[in-house]
Tab-separated table of C-alpha atoms and ligand atoms in Angstrom:
chain	number	residue	atom	x	y	z
X	1	MET	CA	97.334	14.487	-31.040
X	2	ASP	CA	97.393	16.160	-34.411
X	3	LYS	CA	96.069	14.547	-37.690
X	4	TYR	CA	99.544	13.336	-38.729
X	5	GLN	CA	99.927	11.419	-35.410
X	6	GLN	CA	96.225	10.229	-35.566
X	7	SER	CA	96.778	8.683	-39.089
X	8	GLN	CA	99.900	7.118	-37.960
X	9	LYS	CA	98.248	5.544	-34.965
X	10	ASN	CA	95.106	4.215	-37.020
X	11	LYS	CA	97.693	2.668	-39.312
X	12	LEU	CA	99.486	0.969	-36.489
X	13	PHE	CA	96.468	-0.311	-35.064
X	14	LYS	CA	95.910	-2.293	-38.368
X	15	THR	CA	99.095	-4.306	-37.685
X	16	GLN	CA	98.059	-7.383	-35.725
X	17	ALA	CA	101.305	-8.738	-34.842
X	18	HIS	CA	103.353	-7.357	-32.059
X	19	ASP	CA	106.997	-6.680	-32.385
X	20	PRO	CA	108.652	-10.015	-31.106
X	21	TYR	CA	111.872	-8.005	-30.029
X	22	CYS	CA	109.765	-6.276	-27.650
X	23	LEU	CA	108.018	-9.167	-25.902
X	24	GLN	CA	110.866	-9.883	-23.770
X	25	ARG	CA	109.619	-9.326	-20.048
X	26	VAL	CA	112.060	-7.419	-17.841
X	27	GLU	CA	111.425	-7.351	-14.096
X	28	GLY	CA	112.340	-3.880	-12.763
X	29	ALA	CA	114.723	-1.231	-14.284
X	30	ALA	CA	117.096	-2.202	-17.107
X	31	MET	CA	120.034	-0.478	-18.917
X	32	CYS	CA	121.336	-1.359	-22.357
X	33	PRO	CA	125.043	-1.866	-22.164
X	34	GLN	CA	125.422	-0.822	-25.812
X	35	CYS	CA	123.321	2.438	-26.168
X	36	ASP	CA	122.432	3.314	-22.533
X	37	ALA	CA	118.607	3.370	-23.222
X	38	VAL	CA	116.856	2.705	-20.035
X	39	TYR	CA	113.992	0.270	-19.508
X	40	GLU	CA	111.379	1.342	-16.933
X	41	ALA	CA	107.684	0.779	-16.387
X	42	GLY	CA	107.493	-1.393	-19.583
X	43	ASN	CA	109.168	1.119	-21.841
X	44	TRP	CA	112.502	1.886	-23.293
X	45	HIS	CA	113.666	5.323	-23.313
X	46	TRP	CA	116.790	7.542	-23.335
X	47	ASN	CA	118.412	8.077	-20.028
X	48	ARG	CA	117.613	11.389	-18.568
X	49	ALA	CA	119.425	13.383	-15.848
X	50	GLU	CA	116.512	13.375	-13.499
X	51	ASN	CA	116.297	9.549	-13.594
X	52	THR	CA	116.856	7.998	-10.412
X	53	GLY	CA	117.145	4.190	-9.426
X	54	VAL	CA	119.013	3.530	-12.780
X	55	HIS	CA	122.304	2.828	-10.932
X	56	ASN	CA	120.921	-0.482	-9.691
X	57	ALA	CA	119.342	-1.384	-13.135
X	58	GLN	CA	120.312	-4.758	-14.718
X	59	SER	CA	122.102	-4.932	-17.845
X	60	VAL	CA	119.612	-6.016	-21.004
X	61	THR	CA	120.446	-5.176	-24.433
X	62	CYS	CA	117.583	-3.231	-25.769
X	63	PRO	CA	115.380	-4.480	-28.710
X	64	ALA	CA	116.812	-1.964	-31.224
X	65	CYS	CA	120.464	-2.963	-30.418
X	66	ARG	CA	119.423	-6.545	-30.745
X	67	ARG	CA	117.881	-5.760	-34.427
X	68	ILE	CA	121.238	-3.914	-35.329
X	69	ALA	CA	123.239	-6.948	-34.069
X	70	GLU	CA	121.197	-9.393	-35.854
X	71	ASN	CA	120.602	-7.242	-38.877
X	72	ALA	CA	116.844	-7.948	-38.343
X	73	PRO	CA	115.011	-4.875	-39.501
X	74	ALA	CA	111.426	-4.154	-38.654
X	75	GLY	CA	111.069	-1.532	-41.430
X	76	THR	CA	112.423	-1.113	-44.802
X	77	VAL	CA	112.155	1.829	-47.206
X	78	THR	CA	113.158	1.411	-50.650
X	79	LEU	CA	113.634	4.526	-52.746
X	80	SER	CA	113.789	4.501	-56.641
X	81	GLY	CA	113.254	6.429	-59.670
X	82	SER	CA	115.444	9.134	-61.555
X	83	PHE	CA	114.758	11.801	-59.205
X	84	LEU	CA	116.817	9.799	-56.600
X	85	ARG	CA	120.101	10.280	-58.421
X	86	LYS	CA	119.524	13.929	-59.388
X	87	HIS	CA	118.706	14.953	-55.818
X	88	TYR	CA	120.694	12.317	-53.853
X	89	ASP	CA	122.367	14.636	-51.312
X	90	GLU	CA	119.153	16.325	-50.258
X	91	ILE	CA	117.439	12.970	-49.928
X	92	ILE	CA	120.267	11.504	-47.808
X	93	HIS	CA	119.991	14.637	-45.747
X	94	LEU	CA	116.216	14.349	-45.131
X	95	ILE	CA	116.642	10.724	-44.121
X	96	LYS	CA	119.377	11.436	-41.578
X	97	ASN	CA	117.419	14.505	-40.136
X	98	THR	CA	114.257	12.302	-39.807
X	99	GLU	CA	116.125	9.668	-37.995
X	100	LYS	CA	117.443	12.218	-35.644
X	101	MET	CA	113.995	13.656	-34.820
X	102	GLU	CA	112.369	10.248	-34.544
X	103	ALA	CA	115.338	8.615	-32.334
X	104	THR	CA	115.333	11.661	-30.120
X	105	GLU	CA	111.624	10.883	-29.047
X	106	HIS	CA	111.888	7.071	-29.434
X	107	ALA	CA	114.777	5.227	-28.177
X	108	LEU	CA	114.167	2.150	-30.371
X	109	GLU	CA	113.640	3.967	-33.687
X	110	ARG	CA	116.920	3.891	-35.563
X	111	ILE	CA	118.418	3.256	-39.014
X	112	ILE	CA	120.408	-0.015	-39.300
X	113	HIS	CA	121.669	0.371	-42.796
X	114	LEU	CA	121.724	2.454	-45.828
X	115	THR	CA	122.250	0.347	-48.988
X	116	ASP	CA	122.872	2.057	-52.226
X	117	SER	CA	122.738	0.055	-55.443
X	118	GLU	CA	122.540	1.286	-59.099
X	119	ASP	CA	118.694	0.989	-59.120
X	120	ASP	CA	117.584	1.914	-55.601
X	121	LEU	CA	118.595	2.973	-52.241
X	122	VAL	CA	117.339	0.710	-49.403
X	123	VAL	CA	117.088	2.028	-45.937
X	124	THR	CA	116.450	-0.525	-42.922
X	125	THR	CA	115.182	0.490	-39.541
X	126	THR	CA	114.897	-0.987	-36.085
X	127	GLY	CA	111.337	0.224	-35.777
X	128	ILE	CA	108.168	0.513	-38.039
X	129	HIS	CA	107.564	4.179	-36.830
X	130	LEU	CA	110.582	5.323	-38.351
X	131	ALA	CA	109.941	3.613	-41.731
X	132	ASN	CA	106.575	5.180	-41.687
X	133	ARG	CA	107.795	8.563	-40.775
X	134	LEU	CA	110.529	8.254	-43.603
X	135	GLY	CA	107.812	7.656	-46.146
X	136	HIS	CA	105.742	10.627	-45.124
X	137	ALA	CA	108.920	12.871	-44.834
X	138	LEU	CA	109.891	12.011	-48.478
X	139	GLU	CA	106.322	12.572	-49.807
X	140	ALA	CA	106.145	15.876	-47.932
X	141	ALA	CA	109.492	17.132	-49.102
X	142	PHE	CA	109.778	15.740	-52.661
X	143	LYS	CA	106.296	14.486	-53.616
X	144	GLY	CA	106.631	11.316	-55.614
X	145	LYS	CA	104.599	8.230	-54.433
X	146	ALA	CA	105.034	6.205	-51.311
X	147	GLN	CA	103.246	2.997	-50.633
X	148	TYR	CA	103.146	1.324	-47.244
X	149	ARG	CA	102.633	-2.483	-46.882
X	150	TYR	CA	102.444	-3.969	-43.366
X	151	GLY	CA	103.335	-7.596	-42.643
X	152	ASP	CA	100.399	-9.824	-42.629
X	153	THR	CA	101.860	-12.599	-40.334
X	154	GLN	CA	105.150	-11.153	-39.556
X	155	TYR	CA	105.688	-7.757	-37.536
X	156	GLY	CA	107.072	-5.300	-40.042
X	157	LEU	CA	106.410	-2.473	-42.462
X	158	SER	CA	107.722	-2.017	-45.855
X	159	VAL	CA	107.705	1.195	-47.536
X	160	THR	CA	108.345	2.109	-51.198
X	161	TRP	CA	109.001	5.586	-52.491
X	162	THR	CA	109.477	6.620	-56.063
X	163	ARG	CA	109.633	9.732	-58.232
X	164	ASN	CA	110.624	10.050	-61.764
X	165	GLU	CA	112.198	12.986	-63.618
S	1	ZN	ZN1	120.443	-0.499	-26.975
């Protein structure tokens, strides 16, 4: 585990609440009818060719697809500042790339919406890891300032990133 992962882990431990969308107990194996993610041994992951026994899995909608259907994000990243407009395409590219990397490793980490308004760009995610990673990726690539606020009573992470000029 490198330093980046370690710091992510430490931050996650501070979050008291668990993801209510992941509390649903599933007996045995399951497969999501919408995204084909597979549930085995307590975890959702992408189906792999070497998987056996998935053919008799029950059909259960995964937490990420449920959050997308209900538009109930676990993470929100709000980008602002004049730098955003000047480097818009690069920023969007970074966001999409970061999602791709995170979602490859973790089946439940996906972007729900990208909402652009005059003042800011809001990215909502199905998982707090992706929101966290987006904040770090933005800072690493473009500097600026990111702030992370975990929900006190509700499971969630709210990230703001801003850079001017
Ligand atoms: Zn799914």
